[in-house]
mmCIF file of C-alpha atoms in Angstrom:
data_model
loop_
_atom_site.group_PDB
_atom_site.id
_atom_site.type_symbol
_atom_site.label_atom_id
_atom_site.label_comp_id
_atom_site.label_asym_id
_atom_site.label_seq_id
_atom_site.Cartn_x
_atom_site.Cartn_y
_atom_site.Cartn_z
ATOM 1 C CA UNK N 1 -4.775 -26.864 -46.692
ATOM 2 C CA UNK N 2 -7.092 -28.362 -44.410
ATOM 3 C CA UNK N 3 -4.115 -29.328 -41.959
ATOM 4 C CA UNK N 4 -3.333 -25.505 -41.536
ATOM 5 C CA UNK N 5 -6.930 -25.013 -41.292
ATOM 6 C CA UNK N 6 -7.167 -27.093 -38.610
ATOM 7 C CA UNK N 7 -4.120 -25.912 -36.425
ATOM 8 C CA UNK N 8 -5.393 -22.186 -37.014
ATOM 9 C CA UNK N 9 -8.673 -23.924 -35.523
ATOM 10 C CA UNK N 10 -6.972 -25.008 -32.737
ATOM 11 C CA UNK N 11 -5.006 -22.054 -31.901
ATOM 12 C CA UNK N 12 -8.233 -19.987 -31.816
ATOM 13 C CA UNK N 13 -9.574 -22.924 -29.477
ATOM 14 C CA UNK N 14 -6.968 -22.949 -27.251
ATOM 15 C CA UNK N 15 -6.520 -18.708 -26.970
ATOM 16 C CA UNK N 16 -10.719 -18.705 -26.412
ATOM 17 C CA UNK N 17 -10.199 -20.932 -23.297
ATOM 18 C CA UNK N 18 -7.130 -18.771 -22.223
ATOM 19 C CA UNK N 19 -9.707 -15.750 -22.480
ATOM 20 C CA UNK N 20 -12.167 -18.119 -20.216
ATOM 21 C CA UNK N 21 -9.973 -18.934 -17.563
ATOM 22 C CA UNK N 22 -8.499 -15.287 -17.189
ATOM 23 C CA UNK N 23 -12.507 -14.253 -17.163
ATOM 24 C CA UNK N 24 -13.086 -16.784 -14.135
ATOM 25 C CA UNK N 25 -10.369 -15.291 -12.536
ATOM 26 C CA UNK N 26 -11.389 -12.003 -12.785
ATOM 27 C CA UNK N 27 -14.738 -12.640 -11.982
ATOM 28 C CA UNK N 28 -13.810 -14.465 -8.616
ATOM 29 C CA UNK N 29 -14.273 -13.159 -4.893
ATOM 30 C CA UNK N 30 -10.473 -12.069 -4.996
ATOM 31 C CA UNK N 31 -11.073 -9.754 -8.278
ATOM 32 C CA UNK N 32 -14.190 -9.261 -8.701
ATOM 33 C CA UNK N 33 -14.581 -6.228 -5.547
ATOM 34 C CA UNK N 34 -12.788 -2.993 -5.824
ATOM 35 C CA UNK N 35 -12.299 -2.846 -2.425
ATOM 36 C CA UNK N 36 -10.803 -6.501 -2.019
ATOM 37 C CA UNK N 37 -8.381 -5.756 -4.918
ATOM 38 C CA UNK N 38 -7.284 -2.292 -2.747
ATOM 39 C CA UNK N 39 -6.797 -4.989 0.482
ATOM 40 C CA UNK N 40 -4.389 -7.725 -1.149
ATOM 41 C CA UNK N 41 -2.768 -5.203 -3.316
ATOM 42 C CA UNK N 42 -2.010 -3.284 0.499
ATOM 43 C CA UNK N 43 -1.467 -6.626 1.681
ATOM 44 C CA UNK N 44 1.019 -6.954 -1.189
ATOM 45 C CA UNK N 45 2.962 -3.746 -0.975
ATOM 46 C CA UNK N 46 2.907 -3.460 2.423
ATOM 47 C CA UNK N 47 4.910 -6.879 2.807
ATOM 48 C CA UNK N 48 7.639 -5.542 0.627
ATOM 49 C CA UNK N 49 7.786 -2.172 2.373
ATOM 50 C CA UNK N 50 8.329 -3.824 5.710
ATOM 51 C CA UNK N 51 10.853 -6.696 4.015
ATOM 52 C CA UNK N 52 13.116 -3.282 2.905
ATOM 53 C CA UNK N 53 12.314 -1.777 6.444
ATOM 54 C CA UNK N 54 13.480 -5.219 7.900
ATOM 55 C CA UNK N 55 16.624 -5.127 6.051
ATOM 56 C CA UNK N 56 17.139 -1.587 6.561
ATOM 57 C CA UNK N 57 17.395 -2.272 10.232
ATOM 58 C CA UNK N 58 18.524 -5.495 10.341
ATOM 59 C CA UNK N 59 21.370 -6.117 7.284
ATOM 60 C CA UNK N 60 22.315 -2.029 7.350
ATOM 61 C CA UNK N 61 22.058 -1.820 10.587
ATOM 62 C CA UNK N 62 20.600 1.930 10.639
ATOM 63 C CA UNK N 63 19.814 3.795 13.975
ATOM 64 C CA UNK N 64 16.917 5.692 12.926
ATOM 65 C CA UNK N 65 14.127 3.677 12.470
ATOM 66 C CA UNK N 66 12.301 6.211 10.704
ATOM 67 C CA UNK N 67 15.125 6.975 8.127
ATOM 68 C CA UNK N 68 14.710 3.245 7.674
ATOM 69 C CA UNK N 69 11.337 3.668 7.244
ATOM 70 C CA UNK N 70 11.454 6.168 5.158
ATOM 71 C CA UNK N 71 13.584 4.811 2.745
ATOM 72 C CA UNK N 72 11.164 1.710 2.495
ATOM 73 C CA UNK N 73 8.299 3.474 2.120
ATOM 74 C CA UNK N 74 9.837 4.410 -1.140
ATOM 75 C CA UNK N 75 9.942 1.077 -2.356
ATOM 76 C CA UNK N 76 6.544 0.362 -1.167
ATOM 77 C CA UNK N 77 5.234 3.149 -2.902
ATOM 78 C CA UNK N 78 5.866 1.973 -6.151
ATOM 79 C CA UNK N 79 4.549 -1.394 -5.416
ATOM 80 C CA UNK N 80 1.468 0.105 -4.284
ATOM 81 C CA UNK N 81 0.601 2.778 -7.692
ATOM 82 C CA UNK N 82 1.553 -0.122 -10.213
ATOM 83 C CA UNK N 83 -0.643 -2.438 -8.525
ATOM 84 C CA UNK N 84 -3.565 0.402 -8.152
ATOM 85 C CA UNK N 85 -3.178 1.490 -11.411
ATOM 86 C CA UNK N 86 -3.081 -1.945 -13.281
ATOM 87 C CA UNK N 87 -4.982 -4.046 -10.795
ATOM 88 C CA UNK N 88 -6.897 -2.221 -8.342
ATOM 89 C CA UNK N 89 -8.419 0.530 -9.473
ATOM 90 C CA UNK N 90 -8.024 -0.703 -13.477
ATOM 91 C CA UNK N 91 -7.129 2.834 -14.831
ATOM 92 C CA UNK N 92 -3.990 1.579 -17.232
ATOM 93 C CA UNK N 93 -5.877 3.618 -20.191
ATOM 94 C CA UNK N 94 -5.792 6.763 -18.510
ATOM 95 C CA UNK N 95 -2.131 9.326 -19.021
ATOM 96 C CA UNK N 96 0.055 7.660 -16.388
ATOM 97 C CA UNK N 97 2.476 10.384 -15.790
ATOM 98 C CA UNK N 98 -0.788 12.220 -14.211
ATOM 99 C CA UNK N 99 -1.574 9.375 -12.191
ATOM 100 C CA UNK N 100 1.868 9.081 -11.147
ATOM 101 C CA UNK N 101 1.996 12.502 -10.032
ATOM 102 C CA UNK N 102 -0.777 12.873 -8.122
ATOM 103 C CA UNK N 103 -0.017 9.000 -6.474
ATOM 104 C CA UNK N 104 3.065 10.555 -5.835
ATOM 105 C CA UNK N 105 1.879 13.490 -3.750
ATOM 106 C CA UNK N 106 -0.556 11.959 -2.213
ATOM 107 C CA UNK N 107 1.453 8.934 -1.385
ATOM 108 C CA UNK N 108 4.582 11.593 -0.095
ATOM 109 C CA UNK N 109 1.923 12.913 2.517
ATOM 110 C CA UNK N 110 1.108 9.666 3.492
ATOM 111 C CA UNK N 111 4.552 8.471 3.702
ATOM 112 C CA UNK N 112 5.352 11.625 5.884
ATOM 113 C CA UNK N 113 2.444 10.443 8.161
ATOM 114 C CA UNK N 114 3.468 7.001 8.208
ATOM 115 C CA UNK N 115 7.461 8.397 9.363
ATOM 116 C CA UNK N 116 5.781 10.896 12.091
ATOM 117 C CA UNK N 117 4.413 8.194 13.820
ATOM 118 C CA UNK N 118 7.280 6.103 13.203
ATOM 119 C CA UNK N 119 9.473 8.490 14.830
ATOM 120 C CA UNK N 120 7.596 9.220 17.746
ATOM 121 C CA UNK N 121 6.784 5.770 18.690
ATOM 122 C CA UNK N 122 9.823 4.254 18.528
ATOM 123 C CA UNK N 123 12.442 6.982 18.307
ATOM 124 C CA UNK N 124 10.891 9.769 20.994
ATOM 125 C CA UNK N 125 9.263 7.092 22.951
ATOM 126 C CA UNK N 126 11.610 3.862 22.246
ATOM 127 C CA UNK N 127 8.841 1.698 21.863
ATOM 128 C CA UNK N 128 8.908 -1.829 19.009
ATOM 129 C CA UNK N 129 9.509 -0.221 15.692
ATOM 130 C CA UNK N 130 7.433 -3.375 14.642
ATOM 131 C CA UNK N 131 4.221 -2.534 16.671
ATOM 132 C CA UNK N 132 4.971 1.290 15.450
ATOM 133 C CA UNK N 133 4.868 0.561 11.754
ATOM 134 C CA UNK N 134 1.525 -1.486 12.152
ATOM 135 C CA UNK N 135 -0.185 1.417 13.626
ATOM 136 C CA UNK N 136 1.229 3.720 10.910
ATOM 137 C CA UNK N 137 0.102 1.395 8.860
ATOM 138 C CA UNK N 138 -4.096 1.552 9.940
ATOM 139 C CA UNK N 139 -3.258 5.558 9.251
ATOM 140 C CA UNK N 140 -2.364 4.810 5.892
ATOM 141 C CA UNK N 141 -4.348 2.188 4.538
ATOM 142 C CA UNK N 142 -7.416 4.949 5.643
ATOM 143 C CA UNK N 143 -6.069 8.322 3.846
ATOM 144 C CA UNK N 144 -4.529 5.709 0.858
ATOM 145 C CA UNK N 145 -8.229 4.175 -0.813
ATOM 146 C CA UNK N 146 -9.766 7.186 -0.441
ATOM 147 C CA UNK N 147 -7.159 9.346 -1.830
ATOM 148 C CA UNK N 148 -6.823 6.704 -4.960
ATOM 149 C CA UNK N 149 -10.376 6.036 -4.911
ATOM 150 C CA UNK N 150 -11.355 9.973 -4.856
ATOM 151 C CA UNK N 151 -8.244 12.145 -6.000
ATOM 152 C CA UNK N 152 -5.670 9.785 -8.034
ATOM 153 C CA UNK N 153 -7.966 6.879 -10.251
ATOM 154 C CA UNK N 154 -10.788 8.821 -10.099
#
């Protein structure tokens, strides 16, 4: 008896300093701010939308850069509301198809933003689609936090 005692013991031992080090983590520079969450989460989706754009224009070989665009911004859409909703913003108890609706129209204006100037920078005036989707990019990063922040994880 007191051998299963003493593994239950440990178990709880070992799960309590599990629970510390997730606290520490949490509780350090990289978690602990709102707004520092919203930038590597960005950071984040932001590097897979422009690894599908890459590919898109690269492996596919598609002429429009803002169809390519486009078509990532889809993917880094999704990266961007799970990581909002479960690490950003910390909302995961709230009705997710209502988050997921209003991400999804706010992040469908955005998107169309994000193609605009897409298109006219690089198809209308046939500059770098790469220095075209980092200014689209400022735009969004702007209207995104406080459209999360105010309308979507409010």
């Amino acid at each position: 008896m007191d051998a299963k005692k003493s593994q239950t013991t440990k178990i709880l031992l070992r799960r309590n300093s599990m629970s510390h080090d997730v606290s520490a983590i949490e509780s350090s520079i990289f978690c602990k701010y709102e707004a520092t969450r919203y930038v590597l989460n960005g950071i984040f989706a932001t590097c897979v939308h422009f690894a599908v754009l890459m590919f898109n224009m690269q492996i596919l070989s598609l002429q429009s850069a803002a169809l390519g665009n486009g078509l990532a911004s889809i993917v880094g859409i999704a990266v961007s509301f799970a990581g909002s909703r479960i690490y950003v913003f910390r909302k995961r108890h709230c009705p997710v198809v209502s988050q997921a609706a209003k991400f999804i129209i706010l992040y469908s204006c955005i998107a169309c933003v994000h193609v605009s100037i897409l298109f006219v920078w690089t198809d209308v005036f046939k500059f770098s689609y790469v220095i075209g989707f980092v200014i689209a990019t400022l735009f969004q990063v702007a209207i995104s936090f406080f459209g999360n922040k105010l309308i979507v994880f409010k």
